[in-house]
mmCIF file of C-alpha atoms in Angstrom:
data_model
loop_
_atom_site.group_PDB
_atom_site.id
_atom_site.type_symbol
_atom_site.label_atom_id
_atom_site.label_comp_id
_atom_site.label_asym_id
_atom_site.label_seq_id
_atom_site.Cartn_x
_atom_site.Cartn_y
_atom_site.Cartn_z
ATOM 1 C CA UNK S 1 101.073 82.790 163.268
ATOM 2 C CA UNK S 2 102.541 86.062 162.874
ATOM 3 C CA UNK S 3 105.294 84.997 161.414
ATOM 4 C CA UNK S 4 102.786 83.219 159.027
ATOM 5 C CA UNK S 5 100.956 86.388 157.826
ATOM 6 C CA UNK S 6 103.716 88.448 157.175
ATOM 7 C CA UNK S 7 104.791 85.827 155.018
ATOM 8 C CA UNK S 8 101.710 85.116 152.908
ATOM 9 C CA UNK S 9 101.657 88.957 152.402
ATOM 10 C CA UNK S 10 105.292 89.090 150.920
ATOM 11 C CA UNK S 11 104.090 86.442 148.665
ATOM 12 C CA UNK S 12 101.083 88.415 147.546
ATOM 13 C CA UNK S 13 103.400 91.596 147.403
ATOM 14 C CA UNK S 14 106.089 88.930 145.727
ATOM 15 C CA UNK S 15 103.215 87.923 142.875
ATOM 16 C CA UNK S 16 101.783 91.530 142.529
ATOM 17 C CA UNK S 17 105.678 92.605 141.178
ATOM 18 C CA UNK S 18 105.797 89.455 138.927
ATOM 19 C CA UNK S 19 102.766 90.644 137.289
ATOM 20 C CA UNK S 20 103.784 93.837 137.339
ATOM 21 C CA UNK S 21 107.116 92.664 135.238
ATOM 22 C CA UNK S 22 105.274 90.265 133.351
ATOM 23 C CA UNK S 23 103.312 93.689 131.830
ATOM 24 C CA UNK S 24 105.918 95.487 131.526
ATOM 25 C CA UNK S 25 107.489 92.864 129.432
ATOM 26 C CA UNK S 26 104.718 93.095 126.887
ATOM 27 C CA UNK S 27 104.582 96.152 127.015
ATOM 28 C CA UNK S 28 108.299 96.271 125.694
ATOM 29 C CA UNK S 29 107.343 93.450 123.308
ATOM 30 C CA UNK S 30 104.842 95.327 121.835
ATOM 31 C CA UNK S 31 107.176 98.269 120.456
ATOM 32 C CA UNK S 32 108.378 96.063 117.900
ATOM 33 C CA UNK S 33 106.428 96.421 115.027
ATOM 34 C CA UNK S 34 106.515 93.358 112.952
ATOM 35 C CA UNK S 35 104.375 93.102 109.551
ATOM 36 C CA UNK S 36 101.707 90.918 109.253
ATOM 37 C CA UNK S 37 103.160 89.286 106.085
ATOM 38 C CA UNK S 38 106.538 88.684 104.325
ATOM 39 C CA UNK S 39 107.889 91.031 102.220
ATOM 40 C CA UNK S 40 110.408 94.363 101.444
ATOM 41 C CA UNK S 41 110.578 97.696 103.285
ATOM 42 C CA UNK S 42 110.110 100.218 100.270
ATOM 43 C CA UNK S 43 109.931 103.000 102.541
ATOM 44 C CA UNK S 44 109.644 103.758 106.545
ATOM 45 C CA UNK S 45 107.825 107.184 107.721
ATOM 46 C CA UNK S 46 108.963 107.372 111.118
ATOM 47 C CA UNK S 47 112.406 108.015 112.486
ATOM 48 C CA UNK S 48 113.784 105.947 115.686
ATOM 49 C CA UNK S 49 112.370 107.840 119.009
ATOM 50 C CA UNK S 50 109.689 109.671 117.430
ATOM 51 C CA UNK S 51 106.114 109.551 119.047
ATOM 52 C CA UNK S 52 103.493 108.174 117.076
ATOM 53 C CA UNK S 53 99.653 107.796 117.818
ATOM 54 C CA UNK S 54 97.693 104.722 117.194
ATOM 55 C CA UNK S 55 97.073 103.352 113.823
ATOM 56 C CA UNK S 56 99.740 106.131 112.249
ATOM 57 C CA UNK S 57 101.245 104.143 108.748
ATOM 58 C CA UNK S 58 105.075 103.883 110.190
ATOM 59 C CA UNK S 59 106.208 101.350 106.845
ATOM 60 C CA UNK S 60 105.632 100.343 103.595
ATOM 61 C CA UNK S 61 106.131 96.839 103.090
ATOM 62 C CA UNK S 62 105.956 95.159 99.482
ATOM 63 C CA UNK S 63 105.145 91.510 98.309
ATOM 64 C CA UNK S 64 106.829 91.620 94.805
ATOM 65 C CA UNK S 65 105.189 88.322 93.658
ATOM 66 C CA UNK S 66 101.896 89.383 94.453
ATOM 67 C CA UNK S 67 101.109 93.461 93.388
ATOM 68 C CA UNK S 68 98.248 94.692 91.969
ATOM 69 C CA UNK S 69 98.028 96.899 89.130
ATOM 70 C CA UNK S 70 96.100 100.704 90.294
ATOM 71 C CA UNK S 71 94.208 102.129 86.958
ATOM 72 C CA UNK S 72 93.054 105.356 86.305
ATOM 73 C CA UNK S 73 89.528 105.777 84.450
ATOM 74 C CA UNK S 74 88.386 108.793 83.468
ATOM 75 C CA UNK S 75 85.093 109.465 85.145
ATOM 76 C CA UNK S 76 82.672 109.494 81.940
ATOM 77 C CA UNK S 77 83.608 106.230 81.412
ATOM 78 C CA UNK S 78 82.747 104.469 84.685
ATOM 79 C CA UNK S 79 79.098 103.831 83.930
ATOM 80 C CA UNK S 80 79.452 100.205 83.318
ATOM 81 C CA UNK S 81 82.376 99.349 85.270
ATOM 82 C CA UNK S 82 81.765 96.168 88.028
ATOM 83 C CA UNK S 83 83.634 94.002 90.128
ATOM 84 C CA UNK S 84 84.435 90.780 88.839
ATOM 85 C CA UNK S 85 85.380 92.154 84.965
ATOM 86 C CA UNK S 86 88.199 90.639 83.490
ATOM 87 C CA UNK S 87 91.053 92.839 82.553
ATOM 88 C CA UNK S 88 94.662 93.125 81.183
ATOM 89 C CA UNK S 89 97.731 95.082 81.970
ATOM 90 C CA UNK S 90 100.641 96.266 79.971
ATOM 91 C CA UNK S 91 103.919 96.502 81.865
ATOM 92 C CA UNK S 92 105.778 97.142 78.754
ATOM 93 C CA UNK S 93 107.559 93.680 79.366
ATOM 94 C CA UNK S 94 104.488 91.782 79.192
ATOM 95 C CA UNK S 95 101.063 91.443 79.470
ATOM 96 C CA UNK S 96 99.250 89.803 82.293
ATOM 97 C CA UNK S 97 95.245 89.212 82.635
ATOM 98 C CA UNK S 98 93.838 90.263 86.189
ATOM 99 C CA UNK S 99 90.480 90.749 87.234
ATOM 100 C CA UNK S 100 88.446 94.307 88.945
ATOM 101 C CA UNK S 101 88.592 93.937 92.759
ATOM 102 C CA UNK S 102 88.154 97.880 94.011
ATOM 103 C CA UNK S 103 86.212 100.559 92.294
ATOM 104 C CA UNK S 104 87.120 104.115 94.544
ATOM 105 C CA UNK S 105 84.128 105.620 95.475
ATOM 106 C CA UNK S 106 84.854 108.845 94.946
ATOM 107 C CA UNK S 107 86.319 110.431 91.687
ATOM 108 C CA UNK S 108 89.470 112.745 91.814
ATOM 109 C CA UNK S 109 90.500 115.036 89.701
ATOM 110 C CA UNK S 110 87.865 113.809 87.064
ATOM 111 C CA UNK S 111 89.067 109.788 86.973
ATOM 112 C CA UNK S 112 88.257 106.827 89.474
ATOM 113 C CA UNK S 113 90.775 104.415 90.573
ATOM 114 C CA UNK S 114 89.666 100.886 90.008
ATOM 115 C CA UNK S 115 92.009 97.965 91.687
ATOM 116 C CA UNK S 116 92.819 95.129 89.276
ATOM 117 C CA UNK S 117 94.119 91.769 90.781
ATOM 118 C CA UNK S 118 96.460 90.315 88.953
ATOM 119 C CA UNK S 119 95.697 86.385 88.202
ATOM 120 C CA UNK S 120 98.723 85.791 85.648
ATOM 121 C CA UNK S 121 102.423 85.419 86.116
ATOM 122 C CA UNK S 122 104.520 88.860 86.430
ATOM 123 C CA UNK S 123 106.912 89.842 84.103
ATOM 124 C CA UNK S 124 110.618 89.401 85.522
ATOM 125 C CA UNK S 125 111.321 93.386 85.207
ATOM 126 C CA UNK S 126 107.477 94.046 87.098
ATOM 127 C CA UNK S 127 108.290 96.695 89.848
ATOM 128 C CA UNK S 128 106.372 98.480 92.542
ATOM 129 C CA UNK S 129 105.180 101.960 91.556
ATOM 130 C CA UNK S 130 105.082 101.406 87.869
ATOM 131 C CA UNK S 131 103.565 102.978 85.127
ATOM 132 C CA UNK S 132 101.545 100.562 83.358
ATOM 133 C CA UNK S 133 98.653 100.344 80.328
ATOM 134 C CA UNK S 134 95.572 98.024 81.170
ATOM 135 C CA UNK S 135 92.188 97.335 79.483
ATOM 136 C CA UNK S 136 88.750 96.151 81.264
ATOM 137 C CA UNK S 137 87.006 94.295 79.366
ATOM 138 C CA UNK S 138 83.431 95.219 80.101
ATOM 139 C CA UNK S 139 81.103 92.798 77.902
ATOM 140 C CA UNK S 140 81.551 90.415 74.429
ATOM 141 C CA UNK S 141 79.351 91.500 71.549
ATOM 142 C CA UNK S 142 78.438 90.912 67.974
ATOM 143 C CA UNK S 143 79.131 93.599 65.407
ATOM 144 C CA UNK S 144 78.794 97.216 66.869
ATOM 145 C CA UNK S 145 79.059 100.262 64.646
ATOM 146 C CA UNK S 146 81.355 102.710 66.743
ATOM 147 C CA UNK S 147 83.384 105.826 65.773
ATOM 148 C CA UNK S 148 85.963 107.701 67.758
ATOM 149 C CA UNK S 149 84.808 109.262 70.755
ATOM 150 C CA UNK S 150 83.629 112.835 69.343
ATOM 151 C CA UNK S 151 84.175 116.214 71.335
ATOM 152 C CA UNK S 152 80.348 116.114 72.603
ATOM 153 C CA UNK S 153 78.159 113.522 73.873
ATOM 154 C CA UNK S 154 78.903 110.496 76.795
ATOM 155 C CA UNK S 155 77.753 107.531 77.446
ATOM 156 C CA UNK S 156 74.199 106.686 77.306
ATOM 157 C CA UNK S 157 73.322 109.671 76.183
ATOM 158 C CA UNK S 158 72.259 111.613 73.075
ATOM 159 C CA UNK S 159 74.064 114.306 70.922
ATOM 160 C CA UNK S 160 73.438 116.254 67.943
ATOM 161 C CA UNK S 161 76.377 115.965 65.535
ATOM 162 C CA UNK S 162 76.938 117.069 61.473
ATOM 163 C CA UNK S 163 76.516 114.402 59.174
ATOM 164 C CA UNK S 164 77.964 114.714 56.024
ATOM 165 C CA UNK S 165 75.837 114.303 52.990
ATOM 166 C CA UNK S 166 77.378 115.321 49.920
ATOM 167 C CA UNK S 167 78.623 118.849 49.911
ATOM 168 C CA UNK S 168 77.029 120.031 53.271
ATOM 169 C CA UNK S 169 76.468 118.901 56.845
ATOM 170 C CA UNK S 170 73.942 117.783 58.571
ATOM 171 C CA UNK S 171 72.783 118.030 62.019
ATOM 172 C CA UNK S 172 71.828 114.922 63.425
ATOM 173 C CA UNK S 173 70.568 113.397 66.747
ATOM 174 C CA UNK S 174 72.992 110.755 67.333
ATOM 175 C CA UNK S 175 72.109 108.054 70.849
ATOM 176 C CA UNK S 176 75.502 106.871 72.199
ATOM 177 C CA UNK S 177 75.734 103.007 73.704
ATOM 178 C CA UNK S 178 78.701 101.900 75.745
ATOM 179 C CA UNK S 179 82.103 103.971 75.625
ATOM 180 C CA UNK S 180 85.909 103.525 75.827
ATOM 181 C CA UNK S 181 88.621 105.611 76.572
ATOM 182 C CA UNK S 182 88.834 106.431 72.725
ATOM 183 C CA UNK S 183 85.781 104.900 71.048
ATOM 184 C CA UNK S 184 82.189 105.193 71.953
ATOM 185 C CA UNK S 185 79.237 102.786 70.571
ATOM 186 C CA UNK S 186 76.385 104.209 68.411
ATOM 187 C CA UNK S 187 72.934 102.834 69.712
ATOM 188 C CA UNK S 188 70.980 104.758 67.144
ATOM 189 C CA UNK S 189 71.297 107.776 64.437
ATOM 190 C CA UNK S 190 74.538 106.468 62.005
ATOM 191 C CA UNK S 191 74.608 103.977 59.706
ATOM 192 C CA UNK S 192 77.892 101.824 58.606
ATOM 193 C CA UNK S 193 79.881 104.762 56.195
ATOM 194 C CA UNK S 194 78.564 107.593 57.647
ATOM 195 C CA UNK S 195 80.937 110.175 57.978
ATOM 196 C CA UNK S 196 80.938 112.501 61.127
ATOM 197 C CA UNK S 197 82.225 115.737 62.239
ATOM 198 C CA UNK S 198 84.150 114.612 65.902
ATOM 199 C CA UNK S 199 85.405 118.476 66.732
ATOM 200 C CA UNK S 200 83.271 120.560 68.862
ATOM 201 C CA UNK S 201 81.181 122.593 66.593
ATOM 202 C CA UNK S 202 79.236 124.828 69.766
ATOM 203 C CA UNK S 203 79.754 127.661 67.131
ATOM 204 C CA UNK S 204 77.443 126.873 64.783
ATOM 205 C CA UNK S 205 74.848 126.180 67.559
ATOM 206 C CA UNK S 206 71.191 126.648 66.200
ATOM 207 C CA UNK S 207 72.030 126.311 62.466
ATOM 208 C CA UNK S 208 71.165 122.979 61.057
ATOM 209 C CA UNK S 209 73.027 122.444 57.744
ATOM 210 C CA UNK S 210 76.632 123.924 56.889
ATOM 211 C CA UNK S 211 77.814 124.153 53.632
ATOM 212 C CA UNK S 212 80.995 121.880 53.022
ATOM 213 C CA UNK S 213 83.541 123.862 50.576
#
């Protein structure tokens, strides 16, 4: 019986150290990092032996059949922006359509970064990191009178801005509709011809007319 008990205790003490291994094997397992997809190392932040704490980026891994283009918009122009608008980019080798998945938050340094998936194939020459052009394409209309953005006035909102009219100009209240990066729509206070001082004209604040020589 002794003989017994001291045996059924080196099998306890036997199974305690198996466990014990059997830890310490995935424990081992677990310092190799694997990525959770296929792809490229474009760059690795850590160096062999270095301590790292949990959830520290260590590698930068890259799909190259499936990026997504990064745009910056300049923060004026975000009023109307939503996920779901179609979009296309310019990679100087071709043009691909993609849709808006991300809209930052936050602005920085006076433009938001809005995520654009791309749905189309990728140019041959695409690459990782590349400067590209792209458009959102925020609504279709009809006819819309527009003029290039002038040095005042956003979005929405309403400006005063010189009208010319023969030999002078005009101060007028002007109501601005949707805008672009270089063109802005009129909602009200221009007419089709109407020719309009764009540069800022703060100087001639509180006089009404100017005379055009």
């Amino acid at each position: 019986l002794v003989r017994s008990a001291q045996l059924a205790a080196q099998r306890g003490q036997l199974d305690q150290l198996r466990a014990l291994a059997e830890f310490r094997h995935r424990q081992l397992d677990a310092l190799h990092v694997r990525a959770g997809q296929a792809g490229v190392v474009q760059q690795v932040a850590v160096e062999a032996g270095q301590s790292v704490a949990a959830g520290a980026p260590l590698a930068r891994i890259v799909v190259p059949d499936r990026l997504q283009a990064r745009l910056k918009i300049p923060e004026s122009s975000t009023q109307d922006l939503a996920l779901g608008l179609p979009a296309t980019v310019d990679t100087r080798t071709g043009v691909v359509p993609g849709e808006v998945v991300r809209i930052e938050p936050a602005a920085q340094n006076g433009s938001v970064t809005v995520d654009v998936r791309l749905t189309g194939a990728l140019p041959k020459a695409a690459r990782v990191d590349q400067n590209v052009d792209g458009v959102i394409e925020l609504a279709h209309t009809g006819d819309v009178l527009h003029i290039a953005r002038p040095a005042i006035g956003e979005a929405h909102q309403t400006a005063a801005l010189f009208v010319l009219h023969g030999g002078e100009a005009r101060r007028t209240t002007v109501t601005f509709g949707r805008a672009a990066q270089k063109d802005i729509e009129i909602a009200a206070g221009l007419a089709v011809g109407d020719q309009v001082v764009l540069s800022d004209m703060a100087r001639w604040d509180g006089v009404d007319r100017l005379r055009i020589e």
